[in-house]
Short mmCIF file of C-alpha atoms and ligand atoms in Angstrom, two decimals:
data_model
loop_
_atom_site.label_atom_id
_atom_site.label_comp_id
_atom_site.label_asym_id
_atom_site.label_seq_id
_atom_site.Cartn_x
_atom_site.Cartn_y
_atom_site.Cartn_z
CA UNK A 1 -14.94 30.20 19.93
CA UNK A 2 -17.42 28.18 21.98
CA UNK A 3 -21.17 28.82 21.73
CA UNK A 4 -22.68 30.98 24.46
CA UNK A 5 -25.95 32.74 25.23
CA UNK A 6 -26.04 36.55 25.13
CA UNK A 7 -28.55 38.47 27.28
CA UNK A 8 -28.86 42.21 27.72
CA UNK A 9 -29.76 43.08 31.33
CA UNK A 10 -32.61 45.58 31.54
CA UNK A 11 -31.97 46.50 35.18
CA UNK A 12 -29.91 45.47 38.22
CA UNK A 13 -32.50 42.88 39.31
CA UNK A 14 -32.55 41.37 35.86
CA UNK A 15 -28.75 41.20 35.87
CA UNK A 16 -28.91 39.49 39.28
CA UNK A 17 -31.46 36.96 38.07
CA UNK A 18 -29.43 36.17 34.96
CA UNK A 19 -26.18 35.82 36.90
CA UNK A 20 -27.67 33.44 39.43
CA UNK A 21 -29.43 31.42 36.75
CA UNK A 22 -26.22 29.97 35.33
CA UNK A 23 -22.93 29.13 37.12
CA UNK A 24 -21.14 29.84 33.84
CA UNK A 25 -22.52 33.39 33.56
CA UNK A 26 -20.21 36.38 33.29
CA UNK A 27 -20.67 40.13 32.95
CA UNK A 28 -19.90 42.03 29.77
CA UNK A 29 -19.12 45.75 29.94
CA UNK A 30 -16.99 47.28 27.15
CA UNK A 31 -15.86 43.78 26.21
CA UNK A 32 -12.34 44.91 25.30
CA UNK A 33 -10.78 42.35 27.62
CA UNK A 34 -13.48 39.72 28.02
CA UNK A 35 -14.12 39.22 24.30
CA UNK A 36 -10.39 38.90 23.59
CA UNK A 37 -10.14 36.22 26.28
CA UNK A 38 -13.18 34.40 24.88
CA UNK A 39 -11.60 34.35 21.42
CA UNK A 40 -8.44 32.88 22.93
CA UNK A 41 -10.42 30.22 24.81
CA UNK A 42 -9.24 31.57 28.17
CA UNK A 43 -12.71 32.78 29.20
CA UNK A 44 -15.43 30.22 28.42
CA UNK A 45 -18.73 31.62 29.72
CA UNK A 46 -21.96 29.84 28.87
CA UNK A 47 -23.98 33.04 29.43
CA UNK A 48 -22.81 36.59 28.77
CA UNK A 49 -24.79 39.26 30.61
CA UNK A 50 -24.44 42.64 28.95
CA UNK A 51 -24.65 45.42 31.58
CA UNK A 52 -24.26 48.40 29.26
CA UNK A 53 -27.94 49.30 29.71
CA UNK A 54 -27.73 49.56 33.51
CA UNK A 55 -27.94 53.00 35.17
CA UNK A 56 -24.28 53.19 36.13
CA UNK A 57 -23.08 55.62 33.47
CA UNK A 58 -22.81 58.86 35.45
CA UNK A 59 -19.92 60.91 36.83
CA UNK A 60 -21.19 62.74 39.93
CA UNK A 61 -19.33 65.50 41.72
CA UNK A 62 -20.84 65.75 45.19
CA UNK A 63 -21.13 68.90 47.28
CA UNK A 64 -18.63 67.52 49.81
CA UNK A 65 -15.99 67.36 47.05
CA UNK A 66 -16.12 63.61 46.58
CA UNK A 67 -16.52 61.94 43.21
CA UNK A 68 -18.70 58.97 42.28
CA UNK A 69 -17.98 57.24 39.00
CA UNK A 70 -20.49 54.72 37.65
CA UNK A 71 -19.26 51.27 36.68
CA UNK A 72 -20.09 51.69 33.00
CA UNK A 73 -18.64 55.19 32.56
CA UNK A 74 -16.28 54.96 29.59
CA UNK A 75 -12.60 55.57 30.25
CA UNK A 76 -12.56 58.41 27.70
CA UNK A 77 -15.58 60.12 29.30
CA UNK A 78 -14.00 59.95 32.75
CA UNK A 79 -10.64 61.21 31.49
CA UNK A 80 -12.31 64.13 29.74
CA UNK A 81 -14.71 65.14 32.50
CA UNK A 82 -13.88 68.81 33.29
CA UNK A 83 -14.28 68.33 37.06
CA UNK A 84 -12.06 65.27 37.04
CA UNK A 85 -9.39 67.04 35.01
CA UNK A 86 -9.44 69.99 37.42
CA UNK A 87 -9.74 68.26 40.80
CA UNK A 88 -8.46 64.70 40.15
CA UNK A 89 -5.89 65.13 37.37
CA UNK A 90 -4.23 61.91 38.50
CA UNK A 91 -7.22 60.00 37.13
CA UNK A 92 -7.18 61.70 33.74
CA UNK A 93 -3.43 61.24 33.42
CA UNK A 94 -3.64 57.53 34.29
CA UNK A 95 -6.50 56.87 31.88
CA UNK A 96 -4.93 58.80 29.00
CA UNK A 97 -1.69 56.87 29.53
CA UNK A 98 -3.53 53.61 28.88
CA UNK A 99 -4.56 51.66 25.79
CA UNK A 100 -5.61 53.79 22.77
CA UNK A 101 -8.30 56.32 21.98
CA UNK A 102 -10.55 53.68 20.44
CA UNK A 103 -10.20 51.32 23.39
CA UNK A 104 -10.77 54.07 25.95
CA UNK A 105 -13.99 55.03 24.17
CA UNK A 106 -15.31 51.53 24.78
CA UNK A 107 -13.66 50.42 28.05
CA UNK A 108 -15.49 51.02 31.31
CA UNK A 109 -14.50 51.92 34.85
CA UNK A 110 -15.33 48.53 36.41
CA UNK A 111 -14.07 46.57 33.42
CA UNK A 112 -10.75 48.38 33.63
CA UNK A 113 -10.35 47.51 37.31
CA UNK A 114 -11.31 43.87 36.72
CA UNK A 115 -9.34 43.23 33.54
CA UNK A 116 -7.06 40.19 33.68
CA UNK A 117 -3.27 40.04 33.62
CA UNK A 118 -1.40 40.32 30.32
CA UNK A 119 0.99 37.50 31.22
CA UNK A 120 1.49 35.77 27.86
CA UNK A 121 1.08 32.30 29.34
CA UNK A 122 -2.24 33.20 30.93
CA UNK A 123 -3.46 34.04 27.44
CA UNK A 124 -2.12 30.84 25.86
CA UNK A 125 -4.24 27.80 26.68
CA UNK A 126 -1.44 25.54 25.48
CA UNK A 127 0.87 26.60 28.33
CA UNK A 128 0.94 25.81 32.06
CA UNK A 129 -0.54 28.61 34.15
CA UNK A 130 -1.72 28.35 37.76
CA UNK A 131 -3.97 31.37 37.36
CA UNK A 132 -5.88 30.02 34.35
CA UNK A 133 -5.62 26.32 35.20
CA UNK A 134 -4.80 25.84 38.91
CA UNK A 135 -2.13 23.27 39.64
CA UNK A 136 -0.56 23.24 36.16
CA UNK A 137 2.48 25.32 37.11
CA UNK A 138 3.82 28.73 36.17
CA UNK A 139 5.52 28.97 32.80
CA UNK A 140 6.61 32.56 33.43
CA UNK A 141 9.22 31.88 36.11
CA UNK A 142 11.50 30.04 33.67
CA UNK A 143 10.09 31.84 30.63
CA UNK A 144 9.07 35.34 29.63
CA UNK A 145 8.64 37.46 32.76
CA UNK A 146 10.22 40.76 31.82
CA UNK A 147 6.87 42.56 32.18
CA UNK A 148 5.75 40.76 35.34
CA UNK A 149 5.80 41.53 39.05
CA UNK A 150 8.62 41.92 41.57
CA UNK A 151 6.57 42.66 44.70
CA UNK A 152 3.86 40.52 46.31
CA UNK A 153 4.49 37.50 44.10
CA UNK A 154 4.39 33.85 45.13
CA UNK A 155 5.95 30.64 43.86
CA UNK A 156 2.62 29.95 42.17
CA UNK A 157 2.34 33.19 40.18
CA UNK A 158 4.36 36.30 39.35
CA UNK A 159 1.80 38.09 37.17
CA UNK A 160 1.45 41.86 37.30
CA UNK A 161 -1.80 43.80 37.38
CA UNK A 162 -2.40 45.72 34.15
CA UNK A 163 -4.74 48.59 35.10
CA UNK A 164 -3.45 52.17 35.18
CA UNK A 165 -6.73 53.46 36.57
CA UNK A 166 -6.47 51.13 39.58
CA UNK A 167 -3.09 52.59 40.52
CA UNK A 168 -4.41 56.15 40.45
CA UNK A 169 -7.51 55.15 42.44
CA UNK A 170 -5.32 53.40 45.02
CA UNK A 171 -3.43 56.65 45.63
CA UNK A 172 -6.73 58.53 45.90
CA UNK A 173 -8.06 56.19 48.64
CA UNK A 174 -11.02 55.17 46.47
CA UNK A 175 -13.76 52.77 47.52
CA UNK A 176 -15.38 50.24 45.19
CA UNK A 177 -19.19 50.13 45.36
CA UNK A 178 -20.68 46.67 45.01
CA UNK A 179 -24.17 45.29 44.63
CA UNK A 180 -23.85 41.85 46.18
CA UNK A 181 -25.96 39.53 44.11
CA UNK A 182 -25.26 35.96 45.23
CA UNK A 183 -26.65 35.56 48.77
CA UNK A 184 -26.84 39.32 49.32
CA UNK A 185 -24.54 39.09 52.36
CA UNK A 186 -21.30 40.47 50.92
CA UNK A 187 -19.87 43.92 51.58
CA UNK A 188 -21.27 46.76 49.52
CA UNK A 189 -18.23 49.03 49.95
CA UNK A 190 -14.67 47.78 49.55
CA UNK A 191 -11.58 50.01 49.80
CA UNK A 192 -9.94 49.66 46.41
CA UNK A 193 -6.70 48.49 47.99
CA UNK A 194 -8.65 45.62 49.64
CA UNK A 195 -10.42 44.59 46.43
CA UNK A 196 -7.46 42.61 45.11
CA UNK A 197 -5.85 39.50 46.57
CA UNK A 198 -2.17 38.58 46.46
CA UNK A 199 -1.66 35.33 44.54
CA UNK A 200 -0.36 33.09 47.34
CA UNK A 201 -1.33 29.50 46.51
CA UNK A 202 -4.55 30.56 44.75
CA UNK A 203 -3.64 32.98 41.94
CA UNK A 204 -6.91 32.13 40.19
CA UNK A 205 -8.74 34.12 42.90
CA UNK A 206 -7.79 37.70 42.06
CA UNK A 207 -10.30 39.74 44.04
CA UNK A 208 -12.50 39.45 47.12
CA UNK A 209 -15.61 39.68 44.92
CA UNK A 210 -17.83 36.62 44.90
CA UNK A 211 -19.39 35.19 41.79
CA UNK A 212 -22.37 37.33 41.00
CA UNK A 213 -21.19 40.49 42.77
CA UNK A 214 -21.81 43.47 40.51
CA UNK A 215 -19.54 46.50 40.79
CA UNK A 216 -21.77 49.56 40.47
CA UNK A 217 -19.16 52.29 40.73
CA UNK A 218 -16.21 53.83 42.50
CA UNK A 219 -16.25 56.58 45.12
CA UNK A 220 -13.28 58.90 45.49
CA UNK A 221 -13.06 61.10 48.60
CA UNK A 222 -12.08 64.75 48.22
CA UNK A 223 -8.31 65.09 47.99
CA UNK A 224 -6.57 66.91 50.88
CA UNK A 225 -6.62 70.71 50.53
CA UNK A 226 -3.64 71.88 48.50
CA UNK A 227 -2.81 68.42 47.19
CA UNK A 228 -0.53 68.08 44.19
CA UNK A 229 -0.81 64.82 42.26
CA UNK A 230 0.68 63.15 39.22
CA UNK A 231 0.67 59.84 37.31
CA UNK A 232 3.82 58.78 35.54
CA UNK A 233 4.15 55.69 33.40
CA UNK A 234 7.14 54.08 31.75
CA UNK A 235 6.13 51.98 28.74
CA UNK A 236 7.74 50.49 25.68
CA UNK A 237 5.64 52.50 23.22
CA UNK A 238 3.77 55.77 23.45
CA UNK A 239 0.41 54.07 22.85
CA UNK A 240 -1.12 50.59 23.12
CA UNK A 241 1.35 49.65 25.84
CA UNK A 242 0.91 48.53 29.42
CA UNK A 243 3.08 49.93 32.20
CA UNK A 244 6.58 48.60 32.61
CA UNK A 245 6.39 50.60 35.82
CA UNK A 246 4.10 53.42 36.86
CA UNK A 247 3.64 55.66 39.88
CA UNK A 248 0.71 57.63 41.24
CA UNK A 249 1.80 60.29 43.71
CA UNK A 250 -0.23 62.68 45.83
CA UNK A 251 1.44 65.07 48.28
CA UNK A 252 0.63 68.08 50.41
CA UNK A 253 3.27 70.22 52.06
CA UNK A 254 3.42 72.07 55.38
CA UNK A 255 4.57 75.66 55.39
CA UNK A 256 8.09 74.55 56.34
CA UNK A 257 8.23 72.27 53.29
CA UNK A 258 7.68 69.02 55.20
CA UNK A 259 5.39 66.42 53.62
CA UNK A 260 2.05 66.50 55.44
CA UNK A 261 0.28 63.92 53.26
CA UNK A 262 2.10 61.43 51.06
CA UNK A 263 0.23 58.80 49.08
CA UNK A 264 2.17 56.60 46.74
CA UNK A 265 0.95 53.78 44.53
CA UNK A 266 2.89 51.67 42.05
CA UNK A 267 1.84 49.90 38.86
CA UNK A 268 3.51 47.25 36.73
CA UNK A 269 5.47 45.86 39.68
CA UNK A 270 2.92 43.81 41.62
CA UNK A 271 -0.12 41.55 41.19
CA UNK A 272 -2.29 44.45 42.36
CA UNK A 273 -2.06 48.24 42.49
CA UNK A 274 0.64 48.48 45.12
CA UNK A 275 0.23 51.12 47.81
CA UNK A 276 3.77 51.96 48.95
CA UNK A 277 2.98 52.18 52.67
CA UNK A 278 6.56 51.77 53.90
CA UNK A 279 7.81 54.63 51.72
CA UNK A 280 4.85 56.76 52.82
CA UNK A 281 5.69 56.07 56.48
CA UNK A 282 9.32 57.06 56.01
CA UNK A 283 8.41 60.31 54.21
CA UNK A 284 5.43 61.63 56.17
CA UNK A 285 6.35 64.69 58.24
CA UNK A 286 9.83 64.94 56.70
CA UNK A 287 11.36 67.46 54.31
CA UNK A 288 11.77 65.60 51.02
CA UNK A 289 15.47 65.72 50.21
CA UNK A 290 16.63 63.59 47.29
CA UNK A 291 18.51 61.20 49.60
CA UNK A 292 15.50 60.74 51.86
CA UNK A 293 13.03 60.11 49.05
CA UNK A 294 15.36 57.68 47.33
CA UNK A 295 16.01 55.74 50.53
CA UNK A 296 12.24 55.56 51.16
CA UNK A 297 11.70 54.24 47.63
CA UNK A 298 14.48 51.69 48.10
CA UNK A 299 12.94 50.61 51.42
CA UNK A 300 9.65 49.89 49.65
CA UNK A 301 11.45 47.45 47.38
CA UNK A 302 13.39 45.72 50.17
CA UNK A 303 10.96 42.79 49.98
CA UNK A 304 11.09 42.56 46.16
CA UNK A 305 11.62 39.10 44.63
CA UNK A 306 12.77 39.99 41.12
CA UNK A 307 13.46 37.39 38.45
CA UNK A 308 16.42 37.59 36.04
CA UNK A 309 14.60 39.53 33.31
CA UNK A 310 12.60 41.93 35.44
CA UNK A 311 15.15 42.87 38.10
CA UNK A 312 15.61 46.20 36.29
CA UNK A 313 12.13 47.22 37.45
CA UNK A 314 13.31 47.68 41.04
CA UNK A 315 15.74 50.49 40.23
CA UNK A 316 13.51 51.93 37.52
CA UNK A 317 10.46 52.19 39.75
CA UNK A 318 12.52 53.68 42.59
CA UNK A 319 13.89 56.27 40.14
CA UNK A 320 10.47 57.23 38.81
CA UNK A 321 8.99 57.39 42.29
CA UNK A 322 11.83 59.57 43.56
CA UNK A 323 11.71 62.01 40.65
CA UNK A 324 7.93 62.31 40.79
CA UNK A 325 7.83 63.02 44.53
CA UNK A 326 10.61 65.59 44.19
CA UNK A 327 8.94 67.27 41.22
CA UNK A 328 5.68 67.64 43.14
CA UNK A 329 7.28 68.66 46.42
CA UNK A 330 9.92 71.09 45.20
CA UNK A 331 9.02 74.76 44.78
CA UNK A 332 9.36 75.64 41.08
CA UNK A 333 12.98 76.08 40.04
CA UNK A 334 14.51 74.77 43.27
CA UNK A 335 16.80 71.75 43.50
CA UNK A 336 16.89 69.68 46.67
C1 FAD B 401 -4.09 46.65 22.94
C2 FAD B 401 -4.56 47.00 24.32
C3 FAD B 401 -3.82 47.85 25.09
C4 FAD B 401 -4.25 48.18 26.38
N1 FAD B 401 -3.49 49.01 27.15
C5 FAD B 401 -3.89 49.30 28.42
C6 FAD B 401 -3.11 50.14 29.27
O1 FAD B 401 -2.06 50.64 28.88
N2 FAD B 401 -3.57 50.39 30.52
C7 FAD B 401 -4.74 49.85 30.99
O2 FAD B 401 -5.11 50.12 32.15
N3 FAD B 401 -5.48 49.04 30.22
C8 FAD B 401 -5.08 48.76 28.96
N4 FAD B 401 -5.83 47.92 28.17
C9 FAD B 401 -6.95 47.22 28.79
C10 FAD B 401 -8.25 47.94 28.66
O3 FAD B 401 -8.17 49.14 29.38
C11 FAD B 401 -9.27 47.00 29.27
O4 FAD B 401 -9.49 45.97 28.33
C12 FAD B 401 -10.57 47.68 29.59
O5 FAD B 401 -10.39 48.71 30.52
C13 FAD B 401 -11.57 46.68 30.14
O6 FAD B 401 -12.81 47.33 30.28
P1 FAD B 401 -14.12 46.73 29.61
O7 FAD B 401 -15.24 47.58 30.05
O8 FAD B 401 -13.92 46.56 28.14
O9 FAD B 401 -14.15 45.32 30.34
P2 FAD B 401 -14.77 43.93 29.87
O10 FAD B 401 -13.84 43.29 28.89
O11 FAD B 401 -16.20 44.06 29.47
O12 FAD B 401 -14.73 43.15 31.28
C14 FAD B 401 -13.51 42.88 31.93
C15 FAD B 401 -13.83 42.03 33.15
O13 FAD B 401 -14.53 42.80 34.13
C16 FAD B 401 -15.75 42.16 34.48
N5 FAD B 401 -16.70 43.23 34.72
C17 FAD B 401 -16.97 44.28 33.91
N6 FAD B 401 -17.83 45.12 34.48
C18 FAD B 401 -18.13 44.60 35.69
C19 FAD B 401 -18.96 45.02 36.77
N7 FAD B 401 -19.67 46.15 36.70
N8 FAD B 401 -19.01 44.26 37.88
C20 FAD B 401 -18.31 43.11 37.97
N9 FAD B 401 -17.51 42.65 36.97
C21 FAD B 401 -17.41 43.40 35.85
C22 FAD B 401 -16.11 41.30 33.27
O14 FAD B 401 -16.95 40.21 33.63
C23 FAD B 401 -14.72 40.83 32.85
O15 FAD B 401 -14.30 39.75 33.64
C24 FAD B 401 -5.43 47.62 26.88
C25 FAD B 401 -6.19 46.74 26.09
C26 FAD B 401 -5.76 46.42 24.83
C27 FAD B 401 -6.61 45.48 24.01
S1 SF4 B 402 2.79 34.36 36.18
FE1 SF4 B 402 0.73 33.77 36.83
S2 SF4 B 402 -0.49 34.23 35.02
FE2 SF4 B 402 1.63 34.04 34.32
S3 SF4 B 402 2.00 31.86 33.82
FE3 SF4 B 402 2.56 32.14 35.93
S4 SF4 B 402 0.69 31.54 37.01
FE4 SF4 B 402 0.06 32.04 34.93
#
């Protein structure tokens, strides 16, 4: 491990001053991802700014039904919040499907959203990786890519995004709250689905945040009246395992059984939480028969670029998406 300076920020202004004082500064929240990457030599900050003392540790349920989650709220606290469990069960389900109890007790909301890919070559400084070391190549294409992305990839990078929480928040139309620090000119509210960038030729640039931007929280609007929602995750083990594929589904139904609102997000299949807009378009206003839902799921994957060892994800994700939509949309006991 390389030497670095550790500073504990006493307030947002102090954090800003520290971040701008050193181009090698980085933020430390729960540290469950950053510290691992520092040990591996992947992250090499010269200054670590600890933000655990900042006033971003609250879960607020507003009168209008919206939810505001502070950046440093622990994953376990958010998952266990009674109002979240009752009104946003998708969030609790996604969080509890991730990591382990110990990790969730430490990991934070913003840290979870900004954690780095688990691509094994990204974590191995001895291997080529365009994300970690631009221009060195992508070892995953010819190597181990079973867990990586099939949608939104580029020739430069096929990494998948690891966060379960981000997928649930994408389906809930969440907004990321930012305190621009650098020149103070950046946006202070970013729709979560706009936070992340596709890899293109610059996979090292994963979000639209600029160096020094501090995420202060996430705002979730009230779900539509009568919404049913669910998070489903396929993983190799019951705990300590990232998504092979995951789906976050929110639906509301008209009286005639047609889908009034359909929001679908996918995890484990793309470099970012993937909002399945094409499938949503094909399903909105329609009665969700099995054939229709499956064809909408297949349409979402029409642009997939699977590799030999992850091609199975296309059918698997379409299956999980189809079954989850049908389970939420079907009256109990009925078969469509
Ligand atoms: C064995 C294991 C299994 C796991 N399984 C899962 C899983 O199944 N699903 C899942 O979703 N996750 C999983 N995780 C990942 C875990 O959830 C993340 O490590 C954690 O959420 C990161 O949060 P943190 O607060 O510890 O972030 P940190 O490690 O402190 O920070 C992560 C990144 O975010 C940046 N950052 C943090 N806070 C802010 C802020 N406020 N503003 C701007 N930048 C910020 C940091 O600078 C850093 O770059 C697993 C981790 C491990 C080790
Ligand atoms: S998939 Fe992306 S993160 Fe993985 S080796 Fe290739 S460039 Fe690096």
